[in-house]
Amino acid sequence: MTEKTRGKRTTLVHGGTRRSQYGEVSEAMFLTQGFVYDTAEAAEERFVQAGPDEFIYARYGNPTVRMFEDRMAAITGYEDAFATASGMAAVNGALMALSKTGDHVVASRALFGSCLYVLESVLARFGVEITLVDGTDNAAWDAAIRDDTTLVFLEAISNPTLEVIDLRHVVEVSHKVGAKVIVDDAMATPIYSYAAECGADICVISTTKHVDGQGRMLGGVVCGDRETIRGPIETYLKHTGAALNPFSAWVHLKSLDTLDLRVRAQAGCALQIAQALETHSKLARVSYPGLASHPQHEVAMSQAESGGTVVAFEIDGGKEACFRFLNALEIFTISNNFADSKSIVTHPATTTHQRLPQAQKDILGISMGLVRLSVGLEDPDDLLADLMQALEAV
Ligand SMILES: *Cc1c(COP(=O)(O)O)cnc(C)c1O
């Protein structure tokens, strides 16, 4: 049976495995910067053309990192992948490697703040024209994508408001003019990611999120066709020092063993919480792509089998009510990451999105009453009881 015909869970455990001469069961951690050559001739040869199992320097590649890259490519459905030190190194690498002065990039407006910085403050500085659109509006994409558009960038599910983009539509319109589509797929999770299936050319993932999923590691990966990944993407990333370190790659590999189990348990619990909160009298609105009341529910369910692990809602009474709610929670911890095994609560308007100008907060729907929950691996009954008692305190 080839790797291609295997299921995702088998691939998560075995994909890309390379064994040393010792035949170790668990993936080996090659904590080495460099590699030695038997002869001067062998060194010369490797610098001319390194074979698939030959390495030169860990900034270019390392056996443990390569295992992680091959496994990520296999589970996301892409030919190849390059692993990076963080999700932002992956986003920056993909955008910088694939654009040049005079290019036109269209992106959805509801982006992670650092992604917006790379587009508006870095790429724009080098003469790349950026057009931002309301990602949920197919007509807005149609109007913004031009004959000279070269790249399209979007988050399939936005953070923190959980807007869902009709990826198949955006890919179709982009490919008509020859533009490449880059999807930032942190929120969708590698288990439910539909980027490859919908035809996205490149998928970037912050593996800090669900892949590590236990609050320890920063990491990222750029996935795509082999020509692009081992061409412009690798060239840019290896020369600019974005490589993932072997220790982080090893922790990530061990995390992939349980990724499917963790994400399914977290997403199942998130749905349960969203359903229970939907009718709560103290909440103005509950947003979860898995709820029939979500504005893009049908699109979301046609692209993934789950609404994911994050739930957002609005509490009547603004900041004061939210803070009372956050401070009353006993199991949910107040933090700003998501996709952790520990459940997390975030007040985006005063933390992760504090610096956004008010006008932009208004456009994106980041109000003072908005709360984001990242659902972890605790007992669903305990999490529900915690949320209900904290809402009583509001
Ligand atoms: C977290 C996140 C990133 C950045 O990832 P880091 O690993 O923190 O650098 C980029 N995009 C999205 C959508 C994210 O959620």
PDB file of C-alpha atoms in Angstrom, residues 106-111 132-141 153-156 158 163-167 169-170 296 299 363-364:
ATOM      1  CA  VAL A 106      -5.780  40.688  -3.439  1.00  0.00           C
ATOM      2  CA  ALA A 107      -6.442  39.596   0.153  1.00  0.00           C
ATOM      3  CA  SER A 108      -9.380  39.200   2.487  1.00  0.00           C
ATOM      4  CA  ARG A 109      -9.710  41.995   5.025  1.00  0.00           C
ATOM      5  CA  ALA A 110     -10.299  39.832   8.105  1.00  0.00           C
ATOM      6  CA  LEU A 111      -6.679  38.746   8.538  1.00  0.00           C
ATOM      7  CA  LEU A 132      -8.340  44.177   0.566  1.00  0.00           C
ATOM      8  CA  VAL A 133     -11.865  42.801   0.192  1.00  0.00           C
ATOM      9  CA  ASP A 134     -14.697  41.470   2.327  1.00  0.00           C
ATOM     10  CA  GLY A 135     -13.787  37.780   2.018  1.00  0.00           C
ATOM     11  CA  THR A 136     -17.338  36.516   2.467  1.00  0.00           C
ATOM     12  CA  ASP A 137     -18.567  38.489  -0.563  1.00  0.00           C
ATOM     13  CA  ASN A 138     -17.926  36.537  -3.790  1.00  0.00           C
ATOM     14  CA  ALA A 139     -18.775  39.590  -5.895  1.00  0.00           C
ATOM     15  CA  ALA A 140     -16.080  41.590  -4.073  1.00  0.00           C
ATOM     16  CA  TRP A 141     -13.466  39.008  -5.105  1.00  0.00           C
ATOM     17  CA  PHE A 153      -4.153  35.604   0.016  1.00  0.00           C
ATOM     18  CA  LEU A 154      -6.832  34.628   2.523  1.00  0.00           C
ATOM     19  CA  GLU A 155      -7.663  32.919   5.781  1.00  0.00           C
ATOM     20  CA  ALA A 156     -10.227  30.233   4.998  1.00  0.00           C
ATOM     21  CA  SER A 158     -11.013  34.135   9.938  1.00  0.00           C
ATOM     22  CA  GLU A 163     -16.024  34.254   8.788  1.00  0.00           C
ATOM     23  CA  VAL A 164     -15.808  31.503   6.180  1.00  0.00           C
ATOM     24  CA  ILE A 165     -14.617  32.132   2.632  1.00  0.00           C
ATOM     25  CA  ASP A 166     -15.996  30.291  -0.408  1.00  0.00           C
ATOM     26  CA  LEU A 167     -12.588  28.930  -1.361  1.00  0.00           C
ATOM     27  CA  HIS A 169     -15.085  30.360  -5.910  1.00  0.00           C
ATOM     28  CA  VAL A 170     -11.954  32.393  -5.094  1.00  0.00           C
ATOM     29  CA  GLN A 296     -21.713  30.845   5.752  1.00  0.00           C
ATOM     30  CA  VAL A 299     -20.216  26.921   2.392  1.00  0.00           C
ATOM     31  CA  ILE A 363     -15.688  46.658   9.865  1.00  0.00           C
ATOM     32  CA  LEU A 364     -14.367  43.340  11.181  1.00  0.00           C
TER      33      LEU A 364
END
